[in-house]
């Protein structure tokens, strides 16, 4: 008897297993249809499941799952396809009642037909976000190995190696806490909010993988009012750089993003260029860093879909080593045109105003236009920070109007054309700088000995320039000081960073005017100067009536000058 009772358990299990094997095809077929109907009721799509298995976890294993739009042809690719899926959790939840559930999907592919109108997917998203998720009180989704493929002009495709879902069904639920995350080869991102959207807290995190970029974190309140998606009271950081603001995305027939952003420091840098465009590590701390390379990756096609109105306030803006303070930028974008206005209250003791427009004329050509006005700024510190030395100082007023094409900075310089005007007042030429440039020993001491600054200080200096094919030419440069007047002409090569100007200087001595030519040429950061110093000094002696006394007629003056300036002349050429 005992043996029969011991054997009864395995016999009953074996019989139940045999019955299950015989009846499972009919059971699985009914289960498949029930799951397809349940998914269709929840999503509004037509679902197809190739096979289903059940285990004692309890759980379901699905294979070859696909979904299509109602009425879509079955011959084309599906909207959604899943190679395999495992569903676990409360059996009641799996069968449509209350409870928690989990799903692990592999080989996920999503294919969306490109909309005829830009606003179409946004309209669908707005409508979905405004309605409760059916019977859901919580939803988490994490996608791994995400890749986007937009090569097909008629469709947008996305693939994921895996997608993990979890949630909780509650028949009376009116709101769900949603936590979404995705991971690509270079970045991971997560977004948390409440669905349907109300005035609730939201959090966004975008993190780089393998050090590829800065980590972005932002919190705020997310709400949906009719067709307007609003993110208010934004407080976040990009790396260690803080920012704040508000943003509204209008999802109407012509979507537009309106944003108001505030940042403490923004740095524009080009680490591959000269020192003037490179930024020291301490300046980068706590700053939003943007590189020239990032700005050059402009896709003209993006301007077809972009409508934007943004105001950005920046306390401290650095363009390389150039400093601007109290900056307000206003940007609009629509109809393939981007318009940026910049107003800097602080620019080297003066102010700066600028307007920049970018237009996409066709699929490949970008047109840039820049208008720049500088008022009452100190030119010396600005030139030093720009890497052009500090030979000159003075109060500068300037205006530049230029147009160019190209999708890189170098191409834009080569095709630049327009006009520029610059005027310096109450300035000074560095005596030491003049001496070093001319290669004259003791020039700093000689020029500094003139207490009234007759040679080094000037009242006015400036002129106008015509810009064409990357070069700026002028024929009306003027220099006025107490003793010297000069008129000049020449050109500056904006691409090569070189200058070539010739000045006719007139020196006033003893009521006489003495003229001598001066040529300034070479790299603008370290130019050479050619001047006929011997002739100028000889003319000065003649004007003062001292030629005979010094024996100039016998050539002694030339020897005296050569003796005086011997050993100098690193850059002094000519006589």
Coordinates of C-alpha atoms in Angstrom, one line a residue:
X1 CA 0.0 0.0 0.0
X2 CA 2.8 2.4 0.9
X3 CA 4.5 1.7 -2.4
X4 CA 1.4 2.3 -4.4
X5 CA 0.8 5.6 -2.7
X6 CA 4.5 6.6 -3.4
X7 CA 4.1 5.7 -7.0
X8 CA 0.8 7.5 -7.4
X9 CA 2.3 11.0 -7.5
X10 CA 4.6 10.5 -10.5
X11 CA 1.9 8.5 -12.3
X12 CA -0.6 11.4 -11.9
X13 CA 2.0 13.9 -13.1
X14 CA 2.9 11.8 -16.1
X15 CA -0.7 11.4 -17.0
X16 CA -1.3 15.2 -16.6
X17 CA 1.8 15.8 -18.8
X18 CA 0.5 13.5 -21.5
X19 CA -2.9 15.2 -21.5
X20 CA -1.1 18.6 -21.7
X21 CA 1.0 17.5 -24.7
X22 CA -2.1 16.3 -26.5
X23 CA -4.2 19.3 -25.7
X24 CA -1.5 22.1 -25.8
X25 CA -1.9 23.0 -29.5
X26 CA -5.6 23.8 -28.9
X27 CA -4.8 25.6 -25.6
X28 CA -1.9 27.6 -27.2
X29 CA -4.0 28.6 -30.2
X30 CA -6.7 30.0 -27.9
X31 CA -4.0 31.7 -25.8
X32 CA -2.5 33.3 -28.9
X33 CA -5.8 34.7 -30.0
X34 CA -6.5 36.0 -26.5
X35 CA -3.1 37.8 -26.3
X36 CA -3.5 39.2 -29.8
X37 CA -6.9 40.6 -29.0
X38 CA -5.7 42.0 -25.7
X39 CA -2.8 43.7 -27.3
X40 CA -5.0 45.1 -30.1
X41 CA -7.5 46.4 -27.5
X42 CA -4.7 48.2 -25.7
X43 CA -2.9 49.7 -28.7
X44 CA -5.3 49.9 -31.6
X45 CA -3.0 47.8 -33.8
X46 CA -3.4 44.5 -35.5
X47 CA -1.1 41.9 -33.8
X48 CA 0.3 38.6 -34.9
X49 CA 2.1 36.1 -32.7
X50 CA 3.9 33.1 -34.3
X51 CA 4.2 30.9 -31.2
X52 CA 3.6 30.9 -27.5
X53 CA 5.0 28.7 -24.7
X54 CA 4.0 28.7 -21.0
X55 CA 6.1 27.7 -17.9
X56 CA 5.5 27.4 -14.2
X57 CA 7.2 30.8 -13.3
X58 CA 4.4 31.7 -14.3
X59 CA 5.3 33.2 -17.6
X60 CA 4.8 33.2 -21.4
X61 CA 7.5 32.9 -24.1
X62 CA 6.4 34.5 -27.4
X63 CA 8.2 34.2 -30.8
X64 CA 7.9 36.1 -34.1
X65 CA 5.6 38.9 -32.8
X66 CA 4.6 41.7 -35.2
X67 CA 2.1 44.6 -35.3
X68 CA 0.6 46.6 -38.2
X69 CA -1.7 49.6 -38.6
X70 CA -5.3 48.6 -39.0
X71 CA -6.0 48.2 -42.8
X72 CA -2.3 48.1 -43.7
X73 CA -1.2 45.5 -46.3
X74 CA 0.3 42.3 -44.9
X75 CA 2.8 42.1 -47.7
X76 CA 4.9 45.0 -46.6
X77 CA 7.2 45.3 -43.6
X78 CA 5.3 45.6 -40.2
X79 CA 5.2 48.6 -38.0
X80 CA 6.8 46.6 -35.2
X81 CA 8.5 43.3 -35.1
X82 CA 10.0 41.3 -32.2
X83 CA 12.0 38.2 -32.6
X84 CA 11.4 36.8 -29.1
X85 CA 9.6 38.0 -25.9
X86 CA 9.4 36.6 -22.4
X87 CA 6.5 37.8 -20.2
X88 CA 6.6 37.1 -16.5
X89 CA 4.8 38.4 -13.4
X90 CA 1.3 37.9 -11.9
X91 CA -0.7 35.5 -14.1
X92 CA -3.8 37.6 -13.6
X93 CA -1.9 40.6 -15.1
X94 CA -0.8 38.5 -18.1
X95 CA -4.4 37.5 -18.7
X96 CA -5.7 41.1 -18.4
X97 CA -6.5 41.6 -14.7
X98 CA -4.7 43.7 -12.0
X99 CA -1.1 43.0 -11.0
X100 CA 2.5 43.5 -11.9
X101 CA 4.2 42.3 -15.1
X102 CA 7.6 42.2 -16.8
X103 CA 8.6 41.7 -20.4
X104 CA 12.0 41.1 -22.0
X105 CA 12.1 41.5 -25.8
X106 CA 14.9 40.7 -28.2
X107 CA 15.5 41.7 -31.8
X108 CA 13.1 44.7 -31.8
X109 CA 12.6 46.6 -35.0
X110 CA 10.3 49.7 -35.5
X111 CA 9.5 51.2 -38.9
X112 CA 7.6 54.4 -39.3
X113 CA 6.4 55.9 -42.6
X114 CA 7.7 59.4 -43.0
X115 CA 4.8 61.9 -42.4
X116 CA 3.5 64.2 -45.2
X117 CA 3.5 67.1 -42.7
X118 CA 6.2 67.9 -40.2
X119 CA 3.6 68.3 -37.4
X120 CA 1.9 64.9 -38.0
X121 CA 4.0 62.8 -35.6
X122 CA 3.8 65.6 -33.0
X123 CA 0.0 65.7 -33.4
X124 CA -0.1 62.0 -32.7
X125 CA 2.3 62.3 -29.7
X126 CA 0.2 65.2 -28.3
X127 CA -3.0 63.2 -28.6
X128 CA -1.4 60.2 -26.9
X129 CA 0.2 62.1 -24.1
X130 CA -3.2 63.7 -23.3
X131 CA -4.9 60.3 -22.7
X132 CA -4.3 57.9 -19.8
X133 CA -2.5 54.7 -20.6
X134 CA -5.1 51.9 -20.5
X135 CA -5.3 50.3 -17.0
X136 CA -1.6 51.2 -16.3
X137 CA -0.4 52.8 -13.1
X138 CA 3.3 52.4 -13.7
X139 CA 5.5 51.8 -16.8
X140 CA 9.3 51.4 -17.2
X141 CA 11.0 50.8 -20.5
X142 CA 14.7 50.4 -21.1
X143 CA 16.1 50.0 -24.7
X144 CA 19.6 48.6 -25.3
X145 CA 21.8 48.8 -28.4
X146 CA 19.6 51.4 -30.2
X147 CA 20.4 52.3 -33.8
X148 CA 18.5 54.8 -36.0
X149 CA 18.4 54.4 -39.8
X150 CA 17.0 57.3 -41.9
X151 CA 18.5 56.3 -45.2
X152 CA 15.1 55.4 -46.6
X153 CA 13.4 58.5 -47.9
X154 CA 10.0 57.0 -47.3
X155 CA 10.5 55.6 -43.8
X156 CA 12.4 56.0 -40.5
X157 CA 13.7 52.8 -39.0
X158 CA 14.9 52.0 -35.5
X159 CA 16.4 48.8 -34.1
X160 CA 17.2 47.7 -30.6
X161 CA 19.1 44.7 -29.4
X162 CA 16.9 44.4 -26.4
X163 CA 13.9 46.1 -24.7
X164 CA 13.0 45.5 -21.1
X165 CA 9.5 46.6 -20.0
X166 CA 7.8 46.4 -16.6
X167 CA 4.6 47.8 -15.2
X168 CA 1.5 47.4 -13.1
X169 CA -2.1 47.0 -14.3
X170 CA -4.8 48.7 -12.2
X171 CA -8.3 48.7 -13.7
X172 CA -9.1 52.1 -12.1
X173 CA -5.8 53.8 -12.8
X174 CA -6.0 57.3 -14.1
X175 CA -2.3 58.2 -14.2
X176 CA 0.9 56.3 -14.7
X177 CA 4.5 57.0 -13.5
X178 CA 6.6 56.6 -16.6
X179 CA 10.4 56.0 -16.7
X180 CA 12.0 55.7 -20.1
X181 CA 15.6 55.0 -21.0
X182 CA 17.6 54.1 -24.0
X183 CA 21.3 53.3 -24.7
X184 CA 23.1 53.8 -28.0
X185 CA 26.8 53.1 -28.8
X186 CA 27.8 56.6 -27.7
X187 CA 25.1 57.8 -25.2
X188 CA 22.5 56.8 -22.7
X189 CA 19.4 58.9 -21.9
X190 CA 16.5 58.6 -19.4
X191 CA 13.3 60.6 -19.0
X192 CA 10.8 60.4 -16.1
X193 CA 7.3 61.9 -16.1
X194 CA 3.6 61.3 -15.4
X195 CA 1.2 60.1 -18.1
X196 CA -1.1 61.8 -19.0
X197 CA 0.8 65.0 -18.8
X198 CA -0.2 67.3 -16.0
X199 CA 1.6 69.9 -14.0
X200 CA 4.0 67.3 -12.7
X201 CA 7.7 66.9 -12.1
X202 CA 10.0 65.6 -14.9
X203 CA 13.6 64.6 -15.0
X204 CA 15.9 64.2 -18.0
X205 CA 19.4 62.7 -17.9
X206 CA 21.7 62.2 -21.0
X207 CA 25.1 60.6 -20.2
X208 CA 28.0 59.9 -22.5
X209 CA 29.5 56.4 -22.9
X210 CA 33.3 55.9 -22.9
X211 CA 33.8 59.7 -22.2
X212 CA 32.2 60.8 -25.5
X213 CA 30.7 64.2 -24.4
X214 CA 29.2 65.8 -21.3
X215 CA 26.6 64.5 -19.0
X216 CA 23.3 66.5 -19.1
X217 CA 20.9 66.6 -16.2
X218 CA 17.7 68.7 -16.0
X219 CA 14.6 68.8 -13.8
X220 CA 11.4 70.9 -14.2
X221 CA 7.7 70.7 -14.5
X222 CA 6.1 69.1 -17.6
X223 CA 2.6 69.9 -18.8
X224 CA 0.4 69.7 -21.9
X225 CA -2.2 72.4 -22.6
X226 CA -4.1 71.7 -25.8
X227 CA -1.3 71.5 -28.4
X228 CA 1.4 73.1 -26.2
X229 CA 4.0 71.0 -24.4
X230 CA 5.6 73.1 -21.7
X231 CA 8.7 72.5 -19.6
X232 CA 8.9 75.1 -16.9
X233 CA 11.3 75.9 -14.1
X234 CA 14.1 74.1 -15.8
X235 CA 17.2 73.7 -13.6
X236 CA 20.1 71.6 -14.9
X237 CA 23.7 71.1 -15.7
X238 CA 25.8 70.2 -18.7
X239 CA 28.9 68.7 -17.2
X240 CA 29.7 71.1 -14.3
X241 CA 28.0 74.1 -16.1
X242 CA 24.7 75.1 -14.7
X243 CA 21.7 76.5 -16.7
X244 CA 18.1 77.4 -16.1
X245 CA 15.1 78.4 -18.2
X246 CA 11.7 77.6 -19.6
X247 CA 10.6 76.1 -22.9
X248 CA 7.3 75.6 -24.8
X249 CA 6.8 73.3 -27.8
X250 CA 3.8 74.3 -29.8
X251 CA 2.5 71.1 -31.6
X252 CA 0.1 72.9 -33.9
X253 CA 0.1 72.6 -37.7
X254 CA 3.5 74.5 -37.8
X255 CA 5.4 73.4 -34.8
X256 CA 7.6 75.9 -33.1
X257 CA 9.9 75.7 -30.0
X258 CA 10.0 78.8 -27.8
X259 CA 12.8 78.8 -25.2
X260 CA 14.2 81.2 -22.6
X261 CA 17.6 80.0 -21.3
X262 CA 20.1 81.4 -18.8
X263 CA 23.7 80.3 -18.5
X264 CA 26.6 81.6 -16.4
X265 CA 29.5 80.9 -18.9
X266 CA 29.7 79.7 -22.5
X267 CA 33.0 79.0 -24.3
X268 CA 33.5 78.8 -28.0
X269 CA 36.8 77.2 -28.8
X270 CA 38.9 75.6 -31.6
X271 CA 41.6 73.4 -30.1
X272 CA 43.1 72.7 -33.5
X273 CA 43.7 76.4 -34.3
X274 CA 46.1 79.0 -32.9
X275 CA 46.5 80.0 -29.2
X276 CA 43.9 82.8 -29.5
X277 CA 41.1 80.3 -30.1
X278 CA 42.2 77.8 -27.5
X279 CA 40.8 78.1 -24.0
X280 CA 42.7 77.5 -20.8
X281 CA 41.5 74.6 -18.6
X282 CA 40.5 76.9 -15.7
X283 CA 38.2 78.9 -18.1
X284 CA 36.4 75.7 -19.1
X285 CA 35.5 74.9 -15.5
X286 CA 31.8 75.5 -15.0
X287 CA 31.4 76.5 -18.6
X288 CA 29.3 75.2 -21.5
X289 CA 32.0 74.4 -24.1
X290 CA 31.2 74.5 -27.9
X291 CA 33.8 73.7 -30.5
X292 CA 34.1 75.1 -34.0
X293 CA 33.9 71.5 -35.3
X294 CA 30.5 71.1 -33.8
X295 CA 29.2 74.3 -35.4
X296 CA 30.6 73.2 -38.8
X297 CA 28.4 70.1 -38.7
X298 CA 25.4 72.0 -40.1
X299 CA 23.0 70.0 -42.2
X300 CA 21.0 72.4 -44.5
X301 CA 18.1 69.9 -44.5
X302 CA 17.6 70.6 -40.8
X303 CA 16.5 74.1 -41.7
X304 CA 13.5 72.8 -43.6
X305 CA 11.9 71.5 -40.4
X306 CA 13.2 74.0 -37.8
X307 CA 11.0 76.7 -36.3
X308 CA 12.5 78.3 -33.3
X309 CA 12.3 81.4 -31.1
X310 CA 14.9 81.4 -28.3
X311 CA 16.4 83.9 -25.9
X312 CA 19.7 83.0 -24.2
X313 CA 21.3 85.2 -21.5
X314 CA 25.0 84.5 -20.9
X315 CA 26.8 86.2 -18.0
X316 CA 30.3 85.4 -19.4
X317 CA 30.9 84.5 -23.1
X318 CA 34.4 83.5 -24.3
X319 CA 35.3 83.2 -28.0
X320 CA 38.7 81.7 -27.6
X321 CA 40.4 84.2 -25.4
X322 CA 38.1 87.1 -26.4
X323 CA 35.8 88.1 -23.5
X324 CA 32.2 89.4 -23.7
X325 CA 30.0 90.1 -20.6
X326 CA 26.2 90.6 -20.1
X327 CA 25.4 88.9 -23.4
X328 CA 21.8 88.6 -24.6
X329 CA 21.1 86.5 -27.8
X330 CA 17.8 86.3 -29.6
X331 CA 17.5 83.6 -32.2
X332 CA 14.7 82.8 -34.6
X333 CA 14.5 80.1 -37.2
X334 CA 11.9 79.5 -39.9
X335 CA 11.7 78.8 -43.6
X336 CA 15.4 77.8 -44.0
X337 CA 16.5 81.0 -42.3
X338 CA 18.3 81.3 -38.9
X339 CA 18.6 84.8 -37.5
X340 CA 20.7 85.5 -34.4
X341 CA 21.0 88.9 -32.7
X342 CA 23.7 89.4 -30.0
X343 CA 24.0 92.3 -27.6
X344 CA 27.0 92.4 -25.2
X345 CA 26.9 95.1 -22.6
X346 CA 30.6 94.6 -21.7
X347 CA 33.3 94.4 -24.4
X348 CA 36.7 95.7 -23.4
X349 CA 35.3 98.7 -21.6
X350 CA 32.8 99.3 -24.5
X351 CA 29.9 97.5 -26.0
X352 CA 29.2 95.1 -29.0
X353 CA 26.2 94.5 -31.1
X354 CA 25.9 91.9 -33.8
X355 CA 23.4 90.2 -36.1
X356 CA 24.1 86.9 -37.9
X357 CA 21.9 85.1 -40.4
X358 CA 22.3 81.7 -42.0
X359 CA 20.3 80.8 -45.1
X360 CA 20.1 77.4 -46.9
X361 CA 19.8 78.4 -50.6
X362 CA 19.8 74.7 -51.7
X363 CA 20.7 71.2 -50.5
X364 CA 24.4 72.0 -50.3
X365 CA 25.0 75.7 -50.1
X366 CA 24.8 77.8 -46.9
X367 CA 24.9 81.7 -47.0
X368 CA 26.2 83.5 -43.9
X369 CA 25.7 87.2 -43.3
X370 CA 27.2 89.1 -40.4
X371 CA 26.8 92.7 -39.2
X372 CA 29.0 93.8 -36.3
X373 CA 29.2 97.1 -34.4
X374 CA 31.8 97.9 -31.7
X375 CA 31.5 101.1 -29.6
X376 CA 34.1 102.7 -27.4
X377 CA 36.1 99.5 -26.8
X378 CA 39.8 99.4 -25.9
X379 CA 41.6 97.9 -28.9
X380 CA 44.8 97.0 -27.1
X381 CA 43.6 94.3 -24.7
X382 CA 41.3 93.1 -27.5
X383 CA 44.2 92.7 -30.0
X384 CA 46.2 90.9 -27.3
X385 CA 43.5 88.4 -26.6
X386 CA 42.9 87.9 -30.3
X387 CA 46.5 87.0 -30.7
X388 CA 47.5 90.1 -32.8
X389 CA 49.9 91.6 -30.4
X390 CA 49.6 94.9 -28.6
X391 CA 51.3 97.4 -30.9
X392 CA 48.3 99.7 -30.8
X393 CA 45.9 100.9 -28.2
X394 CA 43.0 103.4 -28.3
X395 CA 39.2 103.7 -28.2
X396 CA 37.8 101.8 -31.1
X397 CA 34.5 102.3 -33.0
X398 CA 34.0 99.8 -35.8
X399 CA 31.4 98.4 -38.2
X400 CA 31.6 95.3 -40.3
X401 CA 29.1 94.0 -42.9
X402 CA 30.1 90.8 -44.6
X403 CA 28.5 87.9 -46.6
X404 CA 30.0 84.5 -47.3
X405 CA 29.2 81.0 -48.3
X406 CA 30.5 77.6 -47.1
X407 CA 29.8 75.1 -44.5
X408 CA 33.2 75.3 -42.7
X409 CA 35.0 78.3 -41.2
X410 CA 37.8 78.1 -43.7
X411 CA 35.4 78.0 -46.7
X412 CA 33.5 81.0 -45.2
X413 CA 36.7 83.0 -45.0
X414 CA 37.7 82.3 -48.6
X415 CA 34.4 83.5 -50.0
X416 CA 33.9 86.5 -47.7
X417 CA 32.9 89.8 -49.3
X418 CA 31.6 93.1 -47.8
X419 CA 32.8 96.3 -46.1
X420 CA 34.4 97.3 -42.8
X421 CA 35.1 100.6 -41.2
X422 CA 37.4 101.2 -38.1
X423 CA 38.3 104.4 -36.3
X424 CA 40.6 104.7 -33.3
X425 CA 40.8 107.8 -31.1
X426 CA 43.1 109.0 -28.4
X427 CA 45.4 106.1 -28.7
X428 CA 49.0 105.2 -28.5
X429 CA 51.6 103.2 -30.4
X430 CA 53.8 101.2 -28.1
X431 CA 57.3 102.7 -28.3
X432 CA 58.8 99.3 -27.3
X433 CA 56.7 97.6 -30.0
X434 CA 57.9 100.1 -32.6
X435 CA 61.5 99.6 -31.6
X436 CA 61.2 95.8 -31.6
X437 CA 59.4 95.8 -35.0
X438 CA 62.0 98.1 -36.6
X439 CA 64.9 96.3 -34.9
X440 CA 66.2 99.6 -33.4
X441 CA 68.3 99.2 -30.2
X442 CA 67.2 101.4 -27.3
X443 CA 64.0 102.5 -29.2
X444 CA 61.9 102.1 -26.1
X445 CA 64.1 104.5 -24.2
X446 CA 64.4 106.9 -27.0
X447 CA 60.7 107.1 -27.6
X448 CA 59.9 107.0 -24.0
X449 CA 62.1 110.0 -23.4
X450 CA 59.6 112.2 -25.2
X451 CA 57.5 113.1 -22.2
X452 CA 54.7 114.6 -24.2
X453 CA 54.2 111.5 -26.3
X454 CA 54.5 113.4 -29.6
X455 CA 55.6 110.4 -31.6
X456 CA 53.7 107.5 -29.8
X457 CA 50.3 109.1 -29.1
X458 CA 47.8 109.8 -31.8
X459 CA 44.5 111.6 -32.1
X460 CA 43.0 109.5 -34.9
X461 CA 43.8 106.3 -36.8
X462 CA 41.5 104.3 -39.1
X463 CA 40.0 103.8 -42.5
X464 CA 37.5 101.7 -44.6
X465 CA 38.0 98.3 -46.1
X466 CA 36.5 96.4 -49.0
X467 CA 36.3 92.7 -48.4
X468 CA 36.4 90.3 -51.4
X469 CA 37.4 86.7 -51.8
X470 CA 38.8 86.5 -48.3
X471 CA 40.9 89.7 -48.5
X472 CA 40.3 93.2 -47.0
X473 CA 41.7 96.1 -49.0
X474 CA 41.9 99.8 -48.1
X475 CA 43.2 103.0 -49.8
X476 CA 42.2 105.6 -47.2
X477 CA 44.0 104.7 -44.0
X478 CA 44.8 107.9 -41.9
X479 CA 47.0 108.5 -38.9
X480 CA 47.1 111.8 -37.1
X481 CA 49.3 112.8 -34.1
X482 CA 51.0 115.9 -32.8
X483 CA 54.0 115.6 -35.0
X484 CA 53.2 112.9 -37.6
X485 CA 50.5 112.5 -40.2
X486 CA 50.4 109.4 -42.4
X487 CA 48.2 108.1 -45.3
X488 CA 48.2 104.4 -46.2
X489 CA 46.9 101.7 -48.5
X490 CA 47.2 97.9 -48.8
X491 CA 45.4 94.6 -48.1
X492 CA 45.0 92.0 -45.4
X493 CA 44.7 88.3 -46.3
X494 CA 42.0 86.9 -44.0
X495 CA 42.7 83.3 -45.0
X496 CA 46.5 83.3 -44.6
X497 CA 46.5 85.8 -41.7
X498 CA 49.0 88.2 -43.5
X499 CA 49.1 92.0 -44.2
X500 CA 50.8 94.3 -46.7
X501 CA 50.3 98.0 -46.1
X502 CA 52.4 101.0 -47.3
X503 CA 52.2 104.4 -45.4
X504 CA 53.5 107.8 -46.5
X505 CA 54.5 109.4 -43.2
X506 CA 54.9 113.2 -42.9
X507 CA 56.9 114.5 -40.0
X508 CA 56.6 118.2 -38.9
X509 CA 59.8 119.7 -37.7
X510 CA 60.8 123.4 -37.5
X511 CA 57.8 124.3 -39.7
X512 CA 58.9 121.9 -42.4
X513 CA 57.1 118.7 -43.5
X514 CA 59.4 115.7 -44.1
X515 CA 58.0 112.6 -45.9
X516 CA 59.2 109.0 -45.7
X517 CA 57.5 105.7 -46.9
X518 CA 56.9 102.9 -44.4
X519 CA 55.8 99.4 -45.4
X520 CA 54.2 96.9 -42.9
X521 CA 54.0 93.4 -44.2
X522 CA 54.0 89.7 -43.2
X523 CA 52.0 87.7 -40.6
X524 CA 49.7 90.0 -38.7
X525 CA 50.8 88.5 -35.4
X526 CA 54.4 89.4 -36.1
X527 CA 54.8 91.8 -39.1
X528 CA 58.0 93.3 -40.6
X529 CA 58.4 97.0 -41.1
X530 CA 60.6 98.6 -43.8
X531 CA 61.4 102.3 -43.4
X532 CA 63.9 104.7 -45.0
X533 CA 65.2 105.9 -41.6
X534 CA 68.5 107.3 -43.1
X535 CA 66.6 109.4 -45.6
X536 CA 64.1 110.6 -43.1
X537 CA 66.8 111.7 -40.6
X538 CA 68.8 113.3 -43.3
X539 CA 65.8 115.3 -44.4
X540 CA 65.2 116.4 -40.8
X541 CA 68.8 117.7 -40.6
X542 CA 68.4 119.6 -43.9
X543 CA 65.1 121.1 -42.6
X544 CA 66.9 122.3 -39.4
X545 CA 69.8 123.7 -41.4
X546 CA 72.4 121.4 -39.8
X547 CA 73.5 119.5 -42.8
X548 CA 76.8 121.3 -43.2
X549 CA 77.7 121.2 -39.5
X550 CA 77.3 117.4 -39.4
X551 CA 79.1 116.9 -42.7
X552 CA 76.2 115.2 -44.4
X553 CA 77.5 116.2 -47.8
X554 CA 80.6 114.0 -47.2
X555 CA 78.4 111.0 -46.4
X556 CA 79.4 111.1 -42.7
X557 CA 75.7 111.1 -41.7
X558 CA 75.1 107.7 -43.3
X559 CA 78.1 106.2 -41.5
X560 CA 76.9 107.8 -38.2
X561 CA 73.5 106.3 -38.6
X562 CA 74.9 102.9 -39.5
X563 CA 77.1 103.1 -36.4
X564 CA 74.2 104.2 -34.2
X565 CA 71.9 101.3 -35.3
X566 CA 74.6 98.6 -35.9
X567 CA 73.6 95.3 -34.3
X568 CA 69.9 96.1 -34.7
X569 CA 67.7 95.1 -37.5
X570 CA 66.2 91.6 -36.9
X571 CA 63.3 92.9 -38.9
X572 CA 64.6 96.1 -40.1
X573 CA 65.0 95.9 -43.9
X574 CA 65.7 98.7 -46.4
X575 CA 68.0 101.5 -45.3

